[in-house]
Tab-separated table of N, CA and C in Angstrom:
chain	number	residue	atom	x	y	z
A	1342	UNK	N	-4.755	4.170	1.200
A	1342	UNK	CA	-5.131	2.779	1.363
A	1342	UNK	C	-4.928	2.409	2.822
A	1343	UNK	N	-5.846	1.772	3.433
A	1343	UNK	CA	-6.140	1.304	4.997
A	1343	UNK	C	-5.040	-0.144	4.793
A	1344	UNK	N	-4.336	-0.001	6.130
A	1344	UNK	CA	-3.876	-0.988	6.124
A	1344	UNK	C	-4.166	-1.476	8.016
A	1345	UNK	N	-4.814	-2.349	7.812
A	1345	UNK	CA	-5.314	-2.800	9.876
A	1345	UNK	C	-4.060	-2.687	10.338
A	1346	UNK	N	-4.087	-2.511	11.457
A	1346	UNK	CA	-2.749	-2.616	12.557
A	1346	UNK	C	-2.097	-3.791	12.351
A	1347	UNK	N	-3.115	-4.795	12.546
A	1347	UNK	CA	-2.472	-6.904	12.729
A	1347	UNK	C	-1.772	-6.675	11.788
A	1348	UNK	N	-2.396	-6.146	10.266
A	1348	UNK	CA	-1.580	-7.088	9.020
A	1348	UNK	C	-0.096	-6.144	9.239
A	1349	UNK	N	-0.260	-4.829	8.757
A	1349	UNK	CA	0.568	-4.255	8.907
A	1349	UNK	C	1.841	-4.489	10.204
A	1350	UNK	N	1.663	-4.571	11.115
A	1350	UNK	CA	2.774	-5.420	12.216
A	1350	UNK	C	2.882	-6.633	11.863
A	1351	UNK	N	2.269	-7.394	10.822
A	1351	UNK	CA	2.805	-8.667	10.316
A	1351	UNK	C	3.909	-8.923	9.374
A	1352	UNK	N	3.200	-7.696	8.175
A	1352	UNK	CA	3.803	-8.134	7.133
A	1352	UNK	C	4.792	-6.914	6.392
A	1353	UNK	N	4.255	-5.507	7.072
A	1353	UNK	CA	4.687	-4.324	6.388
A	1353	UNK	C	5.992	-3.825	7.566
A	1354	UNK	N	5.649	-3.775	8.570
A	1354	UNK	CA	6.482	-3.182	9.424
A	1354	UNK	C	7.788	-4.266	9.134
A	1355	UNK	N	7.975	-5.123	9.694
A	1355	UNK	CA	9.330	-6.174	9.742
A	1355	UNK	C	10.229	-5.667	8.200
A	1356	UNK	N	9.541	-5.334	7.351
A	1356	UNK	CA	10.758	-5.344	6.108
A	1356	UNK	C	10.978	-4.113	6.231
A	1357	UNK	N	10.297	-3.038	7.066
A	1357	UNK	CA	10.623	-2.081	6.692
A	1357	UNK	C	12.291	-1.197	8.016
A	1358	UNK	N	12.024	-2.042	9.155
A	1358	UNK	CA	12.776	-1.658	10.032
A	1358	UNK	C	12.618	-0.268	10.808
A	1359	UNK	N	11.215	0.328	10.546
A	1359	UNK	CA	11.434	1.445	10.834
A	1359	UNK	C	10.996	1.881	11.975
A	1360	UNK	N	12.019	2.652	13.012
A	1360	UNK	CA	10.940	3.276	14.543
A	1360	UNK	C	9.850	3.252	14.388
A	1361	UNK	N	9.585	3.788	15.817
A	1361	UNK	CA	7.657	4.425	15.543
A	1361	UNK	C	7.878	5.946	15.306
A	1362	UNK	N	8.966	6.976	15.742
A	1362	UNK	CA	9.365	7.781	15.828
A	1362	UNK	C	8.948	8.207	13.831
A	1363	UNK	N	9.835	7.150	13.559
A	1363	UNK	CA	9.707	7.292	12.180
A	1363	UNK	C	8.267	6.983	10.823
A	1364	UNK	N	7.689	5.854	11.997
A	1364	UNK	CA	6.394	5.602	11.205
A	1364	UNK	C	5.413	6.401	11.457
A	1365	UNK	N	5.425	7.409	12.695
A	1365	UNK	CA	4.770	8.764	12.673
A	1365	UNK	C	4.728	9.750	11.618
A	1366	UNK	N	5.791	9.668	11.171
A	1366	UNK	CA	6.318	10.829	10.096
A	1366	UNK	C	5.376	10.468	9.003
A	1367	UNK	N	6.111	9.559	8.891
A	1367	UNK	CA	5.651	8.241	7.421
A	1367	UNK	C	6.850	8.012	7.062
A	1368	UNK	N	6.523	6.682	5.850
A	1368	UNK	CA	8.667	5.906	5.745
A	1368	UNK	C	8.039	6.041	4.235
A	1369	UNK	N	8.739	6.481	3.384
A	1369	UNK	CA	8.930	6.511	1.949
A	1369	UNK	C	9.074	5.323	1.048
A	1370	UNK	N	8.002	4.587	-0.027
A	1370	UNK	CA	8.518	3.156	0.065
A	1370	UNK	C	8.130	3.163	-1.079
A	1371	UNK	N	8.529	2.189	-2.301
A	1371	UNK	CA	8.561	2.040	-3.537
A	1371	UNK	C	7.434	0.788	-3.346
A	1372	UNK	N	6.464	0.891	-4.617
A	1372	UNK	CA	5.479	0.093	-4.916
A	1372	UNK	C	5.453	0.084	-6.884
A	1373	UNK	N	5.202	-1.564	-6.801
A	1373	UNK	CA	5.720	-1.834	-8.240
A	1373	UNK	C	4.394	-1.893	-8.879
A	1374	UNK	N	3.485	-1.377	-9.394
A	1374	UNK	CA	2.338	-1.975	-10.196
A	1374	UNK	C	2.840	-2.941	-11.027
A	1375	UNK	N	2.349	-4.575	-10.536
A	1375	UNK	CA	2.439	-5.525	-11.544
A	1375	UNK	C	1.386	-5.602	-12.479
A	1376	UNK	N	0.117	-5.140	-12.966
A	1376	UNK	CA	-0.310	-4.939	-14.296
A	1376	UNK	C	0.144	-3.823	-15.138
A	1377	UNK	N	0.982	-2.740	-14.641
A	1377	UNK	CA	1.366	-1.706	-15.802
A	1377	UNK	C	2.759	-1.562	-15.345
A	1378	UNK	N	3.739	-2.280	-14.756
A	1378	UNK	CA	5.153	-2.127	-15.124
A	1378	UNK	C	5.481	-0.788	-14.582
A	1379	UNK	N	5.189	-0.466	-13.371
A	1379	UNK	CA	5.402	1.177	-13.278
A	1379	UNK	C	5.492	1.220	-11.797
A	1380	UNK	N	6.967	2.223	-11.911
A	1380	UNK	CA	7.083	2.073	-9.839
A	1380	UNK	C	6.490	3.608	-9.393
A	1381	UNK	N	6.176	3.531	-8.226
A	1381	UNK	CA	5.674	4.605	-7.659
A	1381	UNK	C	6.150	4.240	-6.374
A	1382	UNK	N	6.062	5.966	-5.776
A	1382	UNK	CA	6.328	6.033	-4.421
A	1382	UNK	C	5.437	6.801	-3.221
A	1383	UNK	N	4.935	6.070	-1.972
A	1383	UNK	CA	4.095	6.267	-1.760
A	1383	UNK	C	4.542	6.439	-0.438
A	1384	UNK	N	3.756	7.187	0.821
A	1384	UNK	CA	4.073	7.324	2.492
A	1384	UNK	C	3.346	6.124	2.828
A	1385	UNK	N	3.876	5.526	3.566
A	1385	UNK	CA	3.227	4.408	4.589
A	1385	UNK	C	3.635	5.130	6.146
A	1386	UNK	N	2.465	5.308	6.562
A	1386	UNK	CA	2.137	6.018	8.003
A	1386	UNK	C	0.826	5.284	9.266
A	1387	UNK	N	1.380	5.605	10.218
A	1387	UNK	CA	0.713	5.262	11.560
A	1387	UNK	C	-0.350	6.250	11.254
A	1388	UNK	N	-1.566	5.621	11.626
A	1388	UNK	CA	-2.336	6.545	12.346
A	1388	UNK	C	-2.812	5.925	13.875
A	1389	UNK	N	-4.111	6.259	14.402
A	1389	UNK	CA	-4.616	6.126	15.842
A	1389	UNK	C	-4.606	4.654	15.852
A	1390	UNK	N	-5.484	3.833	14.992
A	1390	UNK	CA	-5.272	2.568	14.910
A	1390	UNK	C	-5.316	1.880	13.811
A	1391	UNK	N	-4.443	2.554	12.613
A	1391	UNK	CA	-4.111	1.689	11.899
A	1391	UNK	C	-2.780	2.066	11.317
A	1392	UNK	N	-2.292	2.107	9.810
A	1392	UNK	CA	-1.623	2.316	9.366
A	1392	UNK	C	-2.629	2.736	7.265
A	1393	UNK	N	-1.634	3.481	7.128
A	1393	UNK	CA	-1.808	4.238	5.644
A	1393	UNK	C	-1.276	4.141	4.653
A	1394	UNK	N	-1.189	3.935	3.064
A	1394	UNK	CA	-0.319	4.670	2.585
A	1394	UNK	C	-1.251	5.494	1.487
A	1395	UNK	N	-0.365	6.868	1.820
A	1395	UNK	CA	-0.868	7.861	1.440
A	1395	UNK	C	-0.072	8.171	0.174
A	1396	UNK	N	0.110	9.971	-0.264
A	1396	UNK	CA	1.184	10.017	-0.759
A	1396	UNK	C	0.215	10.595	-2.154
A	1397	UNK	N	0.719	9.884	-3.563
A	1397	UNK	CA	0.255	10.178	-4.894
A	1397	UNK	C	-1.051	8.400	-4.798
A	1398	UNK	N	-1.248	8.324	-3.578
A	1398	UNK	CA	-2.314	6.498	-3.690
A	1398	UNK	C	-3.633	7.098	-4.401
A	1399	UNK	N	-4.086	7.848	-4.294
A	1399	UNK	CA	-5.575	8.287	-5.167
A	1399	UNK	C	-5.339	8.309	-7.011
A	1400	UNK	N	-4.177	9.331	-7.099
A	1400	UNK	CA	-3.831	9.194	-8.410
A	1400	UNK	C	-3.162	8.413	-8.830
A	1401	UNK	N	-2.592	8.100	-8.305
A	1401	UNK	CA	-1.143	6.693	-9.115
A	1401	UNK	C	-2.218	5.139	-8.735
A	1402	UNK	N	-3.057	5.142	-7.959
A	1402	UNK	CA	-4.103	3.747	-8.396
A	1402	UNK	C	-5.171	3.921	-8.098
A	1403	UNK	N	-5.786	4.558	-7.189
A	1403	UNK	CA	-6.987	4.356	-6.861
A	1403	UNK	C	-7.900	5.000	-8.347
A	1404	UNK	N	-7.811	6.381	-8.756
A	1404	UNK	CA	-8.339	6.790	-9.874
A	1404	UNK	C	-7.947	6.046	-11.233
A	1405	UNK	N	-6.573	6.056	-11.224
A	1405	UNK	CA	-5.714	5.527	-12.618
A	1405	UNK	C	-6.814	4.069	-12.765
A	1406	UNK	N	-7.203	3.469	-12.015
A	1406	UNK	CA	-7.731	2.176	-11.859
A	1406	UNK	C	-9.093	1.933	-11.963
A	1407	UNK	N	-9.614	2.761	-11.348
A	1407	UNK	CA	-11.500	2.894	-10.886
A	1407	UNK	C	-11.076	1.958	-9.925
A	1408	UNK	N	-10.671	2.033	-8.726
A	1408	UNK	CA	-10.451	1.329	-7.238
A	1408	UNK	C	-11.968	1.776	-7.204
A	1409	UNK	N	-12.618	1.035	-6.161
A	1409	UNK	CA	-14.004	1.305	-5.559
A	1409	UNK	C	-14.168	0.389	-4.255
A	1410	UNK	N	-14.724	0.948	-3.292
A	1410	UNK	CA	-14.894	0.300	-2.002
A	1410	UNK	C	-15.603	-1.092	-2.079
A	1411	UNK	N	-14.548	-1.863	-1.517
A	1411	UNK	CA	-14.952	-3.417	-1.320
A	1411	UNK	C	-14.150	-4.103	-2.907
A	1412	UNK	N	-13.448	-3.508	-3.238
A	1412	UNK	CA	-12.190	-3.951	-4.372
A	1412	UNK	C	-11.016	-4.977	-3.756
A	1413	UNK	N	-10.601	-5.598	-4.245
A	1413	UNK	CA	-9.785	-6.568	-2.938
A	1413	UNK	C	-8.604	-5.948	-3.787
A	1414	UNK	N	-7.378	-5.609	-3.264
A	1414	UNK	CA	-5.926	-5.724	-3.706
A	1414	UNK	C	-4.908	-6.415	-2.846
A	1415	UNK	N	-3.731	-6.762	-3.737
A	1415	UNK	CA	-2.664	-7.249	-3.369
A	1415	UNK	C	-1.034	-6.380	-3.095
A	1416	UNK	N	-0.868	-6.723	-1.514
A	1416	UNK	CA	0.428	-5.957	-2.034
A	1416	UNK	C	1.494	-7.086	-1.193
A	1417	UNK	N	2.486	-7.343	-1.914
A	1417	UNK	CA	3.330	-8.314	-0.973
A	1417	UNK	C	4.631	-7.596	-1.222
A	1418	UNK	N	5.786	-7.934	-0.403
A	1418	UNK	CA	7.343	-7.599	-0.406
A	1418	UNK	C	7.797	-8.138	-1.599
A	1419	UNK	N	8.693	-7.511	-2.323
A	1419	UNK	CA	9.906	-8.320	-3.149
A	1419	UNK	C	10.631	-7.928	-2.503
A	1420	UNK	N	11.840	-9.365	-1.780
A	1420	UNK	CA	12.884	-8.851	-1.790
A	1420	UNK	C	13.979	-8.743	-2.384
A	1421	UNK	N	14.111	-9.222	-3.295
A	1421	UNK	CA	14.926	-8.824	-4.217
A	1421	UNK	C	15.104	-7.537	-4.825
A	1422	UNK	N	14.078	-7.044	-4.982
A	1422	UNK	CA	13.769	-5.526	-5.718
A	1422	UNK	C	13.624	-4.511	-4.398
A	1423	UNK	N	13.493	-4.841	-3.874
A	1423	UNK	CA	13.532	-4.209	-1.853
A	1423	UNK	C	12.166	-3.070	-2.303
A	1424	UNK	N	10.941	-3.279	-2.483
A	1424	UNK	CA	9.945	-2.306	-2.927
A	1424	UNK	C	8.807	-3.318	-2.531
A	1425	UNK	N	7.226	-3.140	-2.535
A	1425	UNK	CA	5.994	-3.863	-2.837
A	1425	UNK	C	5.939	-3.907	-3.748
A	1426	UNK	N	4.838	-4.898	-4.170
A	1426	UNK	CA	4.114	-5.199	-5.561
A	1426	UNK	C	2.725	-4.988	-5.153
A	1427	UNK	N	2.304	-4.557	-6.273
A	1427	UNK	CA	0.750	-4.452	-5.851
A	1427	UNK	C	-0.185	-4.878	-7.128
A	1428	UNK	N	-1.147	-5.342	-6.881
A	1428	UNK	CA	-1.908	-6.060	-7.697
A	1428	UNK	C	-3.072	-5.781	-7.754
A	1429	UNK	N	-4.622	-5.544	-8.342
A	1429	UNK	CA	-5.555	-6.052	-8.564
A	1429	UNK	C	-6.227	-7.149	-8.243
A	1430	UNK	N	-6.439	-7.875	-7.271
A	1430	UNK	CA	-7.199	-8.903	-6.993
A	1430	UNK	C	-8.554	-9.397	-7.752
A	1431	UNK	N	-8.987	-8.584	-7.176
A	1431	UNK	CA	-10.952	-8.360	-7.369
A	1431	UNK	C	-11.526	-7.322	-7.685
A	1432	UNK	N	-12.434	-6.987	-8.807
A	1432	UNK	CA	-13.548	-6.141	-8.493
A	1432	UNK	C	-14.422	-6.586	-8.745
A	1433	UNK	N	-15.261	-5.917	-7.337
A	1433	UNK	CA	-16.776	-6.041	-7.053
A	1433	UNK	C	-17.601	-5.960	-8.035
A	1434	UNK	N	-18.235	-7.223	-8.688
A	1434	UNK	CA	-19.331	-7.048	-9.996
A	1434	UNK	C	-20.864	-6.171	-9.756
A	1435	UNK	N	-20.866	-5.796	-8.362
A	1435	UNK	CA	-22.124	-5.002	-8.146
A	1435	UNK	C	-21.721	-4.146	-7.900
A	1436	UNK	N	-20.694	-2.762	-8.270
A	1436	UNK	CA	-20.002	-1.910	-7.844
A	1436	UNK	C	-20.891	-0.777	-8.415
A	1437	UNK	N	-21.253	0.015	-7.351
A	1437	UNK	CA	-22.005	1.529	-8.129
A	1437	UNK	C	-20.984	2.767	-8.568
């Protein structure tokens, strides 16, 4: 999953605290599916100009789901649970 540079230095980097040293690597981060109750763990990584998270993201949602390009999702911080949530927003009703 693409994450732009802006948002990601907005909203992903600050909770996470992590170097760049370290966001090269990738930082290991818990994501909560709020429609199926189920945590997963996924790499969130730098690339040239953006940021990623990679990891089990094809099988643990993009397939599990039918994700399809131009799908809107949600992912925000809990902090309480110190992990993301991720959501389903939208899908595209003209989706091939």
């Amino acid at each position: 999953l693409l994450v732009l540079k802006r948002q990601a230095e907005r909203f992903v980097l600050p909770v996470l605290e992590a170097s760049d040293d370290r966001m090269e690597k990738g930082y290991e981060v818990d994501i909560w599916d709020v429609d199926t109750k189920t945590k997963h763990s996924l790499i969130f990584q730098k690339r040239s100009k953006s940021y990623v998270f990679t990891g089990n993201w094809n099988k643990d949602f993009s397939k599990r789901k039918d994700l399809k390009l131009y799908d809107t999702v949600g992912i925000y911080w809990d902090p309480s649970n110190k992990r993301f949530d991720f959501f389903v927003l939208e899908v595209r009703k003209d989706r091939v």
